[in-house]
Coordinates of C-alpha atoms and ligand atoms in Angstrom, one line a residue:
M1 CA 124.8 68.3 122.9
T2 CA 127.3 67.0 120.4
I3 CA 126.1 67.2 116.8
V4 CA 125.8 63.9 115.1
T5 CA 125.9 64.6 111.4
T6 CA 126.5 63.2 107.9
D7 CA 127.6 66.7 106.6
I8 CA 131.1 66.0 105.3
A9 CA 131.9 69.6 104.2
K10 CA 131.0 70.9 107.7
A11 CA 133.2 68.2 109.3
A12 CA 136.1 69.1 107.0
R13 CA 135.7 72.9 107.9
A14 CA 135.7 72.0 111.6
V15 CA 139.0 70.0 111.2
E16 CA 140.5 72.9 109.3
D17 CA 139.5 75.2 112.1
G18 CA 141.5 73.1 114.6
K19 CA 138.5 71.4 116.1
L20 CA 138.1 67.7 116.9
V21 CA 135.6 65.5 115.0
G22 CA 134.6 61.9 115.5
I23 CA 135.0 60.1 112.2
P24 CA 134.0 56.6 111.0
T25 CA 136.6 54.3 109.3
E26 CA 136.3 50.7 108.3
T27 CA 138.2 49.6 111.4
V28 CA 137.0 51.8 114.3
Y29 CA 135.9 55.4 114.8
G30 CA 138.7 57.9 115.0
L31 CA 139.1 61.1 117.1
A32 CA 140.2 63.3 114.2
G33 CA 142.1 66.6 114.1
D34 CA 144.4 68.6 111.8
A35 CA 147.7 66.6 111.6
T36 CA 149.6 69.8 110.8
S37 CA 148.5 71.7 113.9
D38 CA 150.4 71.2 117.1
S39 CA 147.4 72.6 119.1
A40 CA 144.8 70.4 117.4
V41 CA 147.1 67.3 118.1
A42 CA 147.6 68.4 121.7
S43 CA 143.9 68.6 122.2
I44 CA 143.6 65.0 120.9
Y45 CA 146.0 63.8 123.6
V46 CA 144.0 65.8 126.2
A47 CA 140.7 64.3 125.1
K48 CA 142.2 60.7 125.2
G49 CA 143.5 61.3 128.7
R50 CA 146.7 59.3 128.2
P51 CA 149.5 59.6 130.7
S52 CA 152.1 59.6 127.9
F53 CA 152.5 60.6 124.3
N54 CA 151.8 57.7 122.0
P55 CA 152.4 58.5 118.3
L56 CA 149.1 58.8 116.3
I57 CA 148.0 57.6 112.9
V58 CA 147.8 60.2 110.2
H59 CA 145.0 59.5 107.7
M60 CA 145.6 60.6 104.1
R61 CA 143.6 60.4 100.9
S62 CA 146.2 58.7 98.7
I63 CA 149.8 57.5 98.3
R64 CA 150.4 60.7 96.4
Q65 CA 149.4 62.8 99.4
A66 CA 151.7 60.7 101.6
T67 CA 154.7 61.5 99.4
E68 CA 154.3 65.2 100.3
Y69 CA 155.1 64.4 104.0
V70 CA 157.0 61.1 104.3
I71 CA 159.6 59.0 102.4
V72 CA 157.6 56.3 100.6
S73 CA 160.2 53.5 100.0
Q74 CA 159.8 50.8 97.4
L75 CA 158.8 48.4 100.1
A76 CA 156.1 50.9 101.3
Q77 CA 154.9 51.5 97.7
K78 CA 154.4 47.8 97.2
L79 CA 152.3 47.4 100.4
A80 CA 150.4 50.6 99.8
K81 CA 149.5 49.5 96.2
K82 CA 148.3 46.2 97.5
F83 CA 146.4 47.1 100.6
W84 CA 145.4 50.8 100.3
P85 CA 142.8 52.0 100.8
G86 CA 142.3 49.6 103.7
P87 CA 143.2 48.6 107.3
L88 CA 147.0 48.8 106.9
T89 CA 149.1 51.5 108.6
L90 CA 152.6 52.1 107.3
V91 CA 155.3 53.7 109.5
M92 CA 157.5 55.8 107.3
K93 CA 160.3 58.4 107.9
R94 CA 159.3 62.0 108.0
K95 CA 160.7 64.1 105.1
P96 CA 163.1 66.8 106.4
D97 CA 160.5 69.5 105.5
C98 CA 157.6 67.5 106.8
A99 CA 154.7 69.9 107.7
L100 CA 153.0 67.4 110.1
S101 CA 153.0 68.3 113.8
L102 CA 156.1 66.9 115.6
L103 CA 153.6 65.9 118.4
V104 CA 151.9 63.5 116.0
S105 CA 155.2 61.5 115.9
A106 CA 155.6 61.8 119.7
G107 CA 159.3 62.5 119.3
L108 CA 160.0 59.8 116.7
D109 CA 161.4 60.7 113.3
S110 CA 158.7 58.6 111.6
V111 CA 154.9 58.9 111.1
A112 CA 152.3 56.2 110.9
V113 CA 150.1 56.7 107.8
R114 CA 147.0 55.0 106.5
V115 CA 144.5 55.5 103.7
P116 CA 141.2 54.3 105.0
A117 CA 138.6 52.4 102.8
H118 CA 135.5 53.8 104.5
A119 CA 133.6 55.9 101.9
M120 CA 132.7 58.7 104.4
A121 CA 136.3 58.9 105.6
Q122 CA 137.5 59.1 102.0
S123 CA 135.1 61.9 101.2
L124 CA 136.3 63.8 104.3
L125 CA 139.9 63.4 103.4
A126 CA 139.2 64.5 99.8
E127 CA 137.4 67.6 101.1
C128 CA 139.9 68.5 103.8
S129 CA 143.0 70.6 102.9
V130 CA 145.1 68.9 105.5
P131 CA 145.8 65.2 106.6
V132 CA 143.9 64.1 109.6
A133 CA 145.5 62.6 112.8
A134 CA 143.1 60.1 114.4
P135 CA 143.7 57.6 117.1
S136 CA 140.7 55.4 118.1
A137 CA 138.0 57.6 119.5
N138 CA 138.0 56.2 123.1
R139 CA 139.4 57.4 126.3
S140 CA 142.7 55.8 127.3
G141 CA 142.2 52.3 128.6
H142 CA 138.7 51.9 127.2
I143 CA 137.5 49.8 124.2
S144 CA 137.7 51.2 120.7
P145 CA 134.4 52.5 119.4
T146 CA 132.6 51.0 116.4
K147 CA 129.5 53.2 116.4
A148 CA 128.8 56.9 116.4
Q149 CA 127.0 56.4 119.7
H150 CA 130.1 54.9 121.4
V151 CA 132.0 58.1 120.5
Q152 CA 129.1 60.2 121.9
D153 CA 129.3 58.2 125.1
E154 CA 133.0 58.6 125.6
L155 CA 134.0 61.9 124.1
A156 CA 130.9 64.1 123.8
G157 CA 132.5 67.0 125.5
A158 CA 135.7 66.9 123.4
V159 CA 134.4 66.8 119.9
A160 CA 132.7 69.5 117.9
M161 CA 130.7 66.9 116.0
I162 CA 130.6 63.2 115.1
L163 CA 130.3 62.1 111.5
D164 CA 127.9 59.1 111.5
G165 CA 128.9 56.5 109.0
G166 CA 127.1 53.6 110.5
P167 CA 128.8 50.7 112.3
C168 CA 132.4 49.9 111.4
N169 CA 132.6 46.6 109.5
V170 CA 136.2 45.5 110.5
G171 CA 135.8 46.4 114.1
L172 CA 139.5 45.8 114.9
E173 CA 142.2 48.4 114.6
S174 CA 144.5 48.5 111.5
T175 CA 147.6 46.3 111.2
V176 CA 150.7 48.6 111.8
V177 CA 153.8 47.8 109.8
D178 CA 157.1 49.6 110.1
V179 CA 158.6 50.0 106.6
T180 CA 161.5 52.3 107.5
G181 CA 164.0 49.4 107.1
D182 CA 164.7 46.7 104.5
T183 CA 162.4 44.2 106.2
P184 CA 158.9 45.1 107.2
V185 CA 158.2 44.8 111.0
I186 CA 154.6 44.2 112.2
L187 CA 154.2 46.4 115.3
R188 CA 150.5 45.7 115.8
P189 CA 148.5 42.8 114.4
G190 CA 145.2 43.4 112.6
S191 CA 143.0 42.0 109.9
I192 CA 145.8 42.2 107.3
T193 CA 147.8 39.3 108.5
R194 CA 151.5 38.5 108.5
E195 CA 150.8 35.9 105.7
M196 CA 149.1 38.6 103.6
V197 CA 152.0 41.0 104.1
E198 CA 154.6 38.3 103.4
S199 CA 152.8 37.2 100.2
A200 CA 153.1 40.8 99.0
V201 CA 156.7 41.6 100.0
G202 CA 158.4 38.5 101.4
K203 CA 159.6 37.8 104.9
C204 CA 158.7 40.1 107.7
D205 CA 159.4 40.4 111.4
V206 CA 156.8 40.7 114.2
V207 CA 157.2 42.6 117.4
R208 CA 155.9 40.7 120.4
T209 CA 152.1 41.3 120.7
G210 CA 151.4 44.1 123.2
A211 CA 155.0 45.3 123.3
P212 CA 154.8 49.0 124.1
I213 CA 156.3 51.4 121.6
T214 CA 158.7 52.3 124.4
S215 CA 160.3 48.8 124.6
P216 CA 164.1 49.2 124.7
G217 CA 164.6 48.6 120.9
M218 CA 162.1 51.4 120.1
L219 CA 163.3 53.8 122.7
E220 CA 166.6 54.7 121.1
R221 CA 164.7 55.8 118.0
H222 CA 162.9 58.5 120.1
Y223 CA 164.2 62.0 119.7
A224 CA 166.4 62.8 122.6
P225 CA 168.1 66.1 122.9
D226 CA 172.0 66.1 122.9
T227 CA 171.9 68.8 125.5
P228 CA 171.5 67.7 129.1
L229 CA 168.2 68.7 130.7
R230 CA 167.8 70.0 134.3
L231 CA 164.2 69.5 135.4
K232 CA 162.1 71.4 138.0
A233 CA 164.6 74.3 137.8
K234 CA 164.2 77.1 140.3
H235 CA 167.0 79.3 138.8
V236 CA 169.0 79.6 135.6
E237 CA 172.7 79.7 135.0
P238 CA 174.0 82.4 132.5
D239 CA 175.1 79.7 130.0
E240 CA 171.9 77.6 130.2
A241 CA 168.9 77.8 128.0
L242 CA 165.5 78.1 129.7
L243 CA 162.4 76.1 128.8
A244 CA 159.8 78.1 130.8
F245 CA 156.3 77.5 131.8
G246 CA 154.2 80.4 133.0
S247 CA 156.1 83.4 134.3
P248 CA 159.7 82.8 133.3
L249 CA 162.7 82.7 135.7
K250 CA 165.2 85.5 135.2
G251 CA 168.5 84.7 133.4
G252 CA 169.7 82.2 130.8
R253 CA 171.0 82.5 127.3
V254 CA 167.7 82.0 125.5
V255 CA 164.2 81.4 126.6
E256 CA 161.4 79.5 125.0
N257 CA 158.1 79.5 126.9
L258 CA 155.9 76.4 126.7
S259 CA 153.0 78.6 127.7
S260 CA 153.2 82.0 129.2
S261 CA 149.6 81.6 130.5
A262 CA 150.6 78.3 132.1
D263 CA 148.2 76.4 129.9
L264 CA 149.1 72.7 129.8
T265 CA 147.5 72.0 126.4
E266 CA 149.5 74.8 124.8
A267 CA 152.6 73.5 126.6
A268 CA 152.1 70.0 125.1
A269 CA 151.6 71.6 121.6
N270 CA 155.0 73.4 121.9
L271 CA 157.0 70.7 123.7
F272 CA 158.8 68.9 120.9
S273 CA 159.4 72.0 118.6
M274 CA 160.8 74.1 121.5
L275 CA 163.0 71.3 122.8
R276 CA 164.5 70.9 119.3
K277 CA 165.0 74.7 118.9
L278 CA 166.9 75.0 122.2
D279 CA 168.9 71.8 121.6
A280 CA 170.1 73.2 118.2
L281 CA 171.6 76.2 120.0
R282 CA 173.9 73.9 122.0
P283 CA 173.7 75.5 125.4
T284 CA 175.5 73.7 128.2
C285 CA 172.2 72.7 129.7
I286 CA 168.4 73.2 129.2
A287 CA 166.8 74.2 132.5
V288 CA 163.2 73.2 132.5
M289 CA 160.7 74.9 134.9
D290 CA 158.4 72.7 137.0
I291 CA 155.3 71.5 135.0
P292 CA 152.2 70.6 137.2
N293 CA 151.8 66.8 137.1
Q294 CA 148.1 66.9 136.3
G295 CA 146.0 66.3 133.1
I296 CA 148.3 66.3 130.1
G297 CA 151.1 67.6 132.4
V298 CA 151.6 63.9 133.3
A299 CA 152.5 63.1 129.6
I300 CA 154.7 66.2 129.3
N301 CA 156.6 65.2 132.5
D302 CA 156.9 61.6 131.3
R303 CA 158.5 62.8 128.0
L304 CA 160.8 65.3 129.8
K305 CA 162.0 62.6 132.3
R306 CA 162.9 60.3 129.4
A307 CA 164.6 63.2 127.5
A308 CA 166.7 64.0 130.7
N309 CA 168.1 60.4 130.9
Ligands
TXA401 O1 142.4 51.3 112.7 C1 143.1 52.2 113.2 O2 144.3 52.1 113.1 C2 142.4 53.3 114.0 C3 141.6 54.1 113.0 C4 140.9 55.3 113.7 O3 142.3 54.5 111.9 N1 143.4 54.1 114.6 C5 144.1 53.7 115.7 O4 145.0 54.7 116.2 O5 144.0 52.6 116.2 P1 145.8 54.6 117.6 O6 146.4 55.9 117.8 O7 144.8 54.1 118.6 O8 146.9 53.5 117.3 C6 148.1 53.9 116.8 C7 149.1 52.8 116.8 C8 149.8 52.6 118.1 O9 150.0 51.3 118.4 C9 151.1 53.4 117.9 O10 152.0 53.0 118.8 C10 151.4 53.1 116.5 O11 150.1 53.0 115.8 N2 152.2 54.1 115.9 C11 151.8 55.3 115.5 N3 152.8 56.0 115.0 C12 153.9 55.3 115.1 C13 155.3 55.4 114.7 N4 155.8 56.6 114.2 N5 156.1 54.4 115.0 C14 155.7 53.3 115.5 N6 154.4 53.0 115.9 C15 153.5 54.0 115.6
MG402 MG1 143.6 52.8 120.4

């Protein structure tokens, strides 16, 4: 039985412990975990059952907290001052020393941040020592939940508890606006409309509704290693680096092991940081061992295939 509770301190401790918690926001319920923990973020992807890594929204208590992790441009400041707390998500560049999980950005150099208006979400974020990553608390392809009961129905096995804050009053996900450039770009429409954004900061662009984040224009902003990747490797050349999974192949200049116990969730947690580490060593090639194409392994393979192109 999943615990449905209103105990905010208990929920904050669970998040700090790396567990997942269903949380209310004014838009929809979120599936929340520690945004600084690769393994907590990996377990969010596992619970959602998505076949690819979509970047997640990081919930913070204030603009001030956001400045610890991302570059808050003047444009971002203006929008945040006008619409936070509220159903607006701002995509901003990660600071070089950003302590948020790389997995939360799904390989991008930006993070989507929002300060929610729901009183219980705000209390949780005030109580929690870390920012909270939270996509909508539904399984992939299902409708977003607007009641604690919906989260219970979809994700009972995945969460340690569900904070019950009553029904969500907006009921529609936040507006997502990319503010990494000079002109704001609306990536996902929501209750904060284009007109509202334009009245605050002037002209903005809109990405075609429903365009996936992986549309050609967005793809080039994904982190891709400079080093070529060789997938499903059965051997390693002496000048290659090895990205292992399970029992490592013999040879290679350096080895990073996604999971020595062949655990796919652990592998997902390590994927982006280990790829970066090996890439920085500039081997001739990164040989990647075969990853089973099941569960979150499908998302890992999707990412590796794109990195290999
Ligand atoms: O109302 C909401 O936004 C809810 C509540 C729980 O806060 N959250 C939510 O999260 O809808 P999610 O993960 O289901 O949607 C995140 C959206 C996706 O469209 C994703 O592509 C976009 O935000 N996104 C996240 N990070 C991004 C980034 N770095 N660059 C571009 N888009 C990003
Ligand atoms: Mg969603």
